[in-house]
Amino acid sequence: MALYKLYFLLSYCFYKPDNELIHLLKEEGIELLKNKFNEKPSICKSLIDLREEIQKDNILDELAWEYNRLFFGPGKVLVPPYSSLYINSYGHIMTKITKQVNEAYKAWGFKVSEDLKEPADHIAIELSFLANLYKLLEENTEQREAILLQIQEFKDHLREWFPKFKSEIEKNQSLRFYGIIAQIVEELLKKD
C-alpha cells in the first residue's frame, strides 16, 4: 500500500472540511485506513466509529463547526494547528520552527498553495509534505537515501509536537472525527 496516499488523506482531513472529503472517506478512505491498520483493534474500532459519524445527514455542517471551533475560534483557539506553538515555549507562530519547515519544503520543491493563507507549519501542510516525500520515494530511486533521511527528520519533527496536539484535540472535541484522525496519524508516525 502506498504510504503517500494515506498521508494525503490524513492531510486532507486537517484542511477545512468539504463535500469532497466526505465523499473520499466514504468511497475509499476508510477502506484504505482499514487495510493499513487491520491488525490494530483500537484503530479498527475507531474506524467503525468514524464510518458511523460520516454517515450522518448533516456531517459536513457539524464538521465545519467543529473545525472552526477547535482550530480557529471564535474567541480563544482551542487547538492551534501549528507546530511552532507546541515546540517553542513562547506561544507564537511564524518562529524559527516555521522557517525550518519552510526550508525543508523549498529543498524538496514543495510549494504551499497561495490560496491557502496558513503558515507553513500548519498540520495539514506538514502531512501533505510528508505525503509528497513518500510519493517522491516511489518515483525516484536515485535520491532514495536522501529522501528517506528527510522523511525520518520530518517524522521526528512531527513526533516532537503531534502528541500534544492530539491530546488537545481529545480534550476539546465534541465530535470524534478529529480525535480519530489524530489517533491514526500518531499510530502511523510510530508504525512506518
PDB file of C-alpha atoms in Angstrom, residues 18 20 27 32 54 57 73 79-80 95 116 129 136-137 149 152-153 169 172 174 179 188:
ATOM      1  CA  ASP A  18     -15.804  19.950   2.235  1.00  0.00           C
ATOM      2  CA  GLU A  20     -15.071  16.039  -1.446  1.00  0.00           C
ATOM      3  CA  GLU A  27     -15.753   5.828  -1.116  1.00  0.00           C
ATOM      4  CA  LEU A  32      -7.607   2.396   2.806  1.00  0.00           C
ATOM      5  CA  ILE A  54     -19.556  10.477   8.488  1.00  0.00           C
ATOM      6  CA  ASP A  57     -27.015  13.639   7.123  1.00  0.00           C
ATOM      7  CA  GLY A  73     -12.208  30.163  17.291  1.00  0.00           C
ATOM      8  CA  VAL A  79      -6.289  23.548  19.433  1.00  0.00           C
ATOM      9  CA  PRO A  80      -3.893  25.610  17.328  1.00  0.00           C
ATOM     10  CA  THR A  95       9.012  31.333  14.553  1.00  0.00           C
ATOM     11  CA  LEU A 116      -4.027  28.610   1.487  1.00  0.00           C
ATOM     12  CA  PHE A 129       4.757  17.476   2.649  1.00  0.00           C
ATOM     13  CA  LEU A 136       8.818  11.040  -4.462  1.00  0.00           C
ATOM     14  CA  LEU A 137      10.333   7.957  -2.828  1.00  0.00           C
ATOM     15  CA  LEU A 149      16.653  10.802   5.573  1.00  0.00           C
ATOM     16  CA  GLN A 152      12.919  10.450   9.074  1.00  0.00           C
ATOM     17  CA  GLU A 153      13.869  14.001  10.042  1.00  0.00           C
ATOM     18  CA  ILE A 169      -7.999  17.625  20.305  1.00  0.00           C
ATOM     19  CA  ASN A 172     -11.713  19.659  23.456  1.00  0.00           C
ATOM     20  CA  SER A 174     -17.334  17.388  20.603  1.00  0.00           C
ATOM     21  CA  GLY A 179      -9.621  12.733  17.570  1.00  0.00           C
ATOM     22  CA  LEU A 188       1.230   5.943  11.514  1.00  0.00           C
TER      23      LEU A 188
END
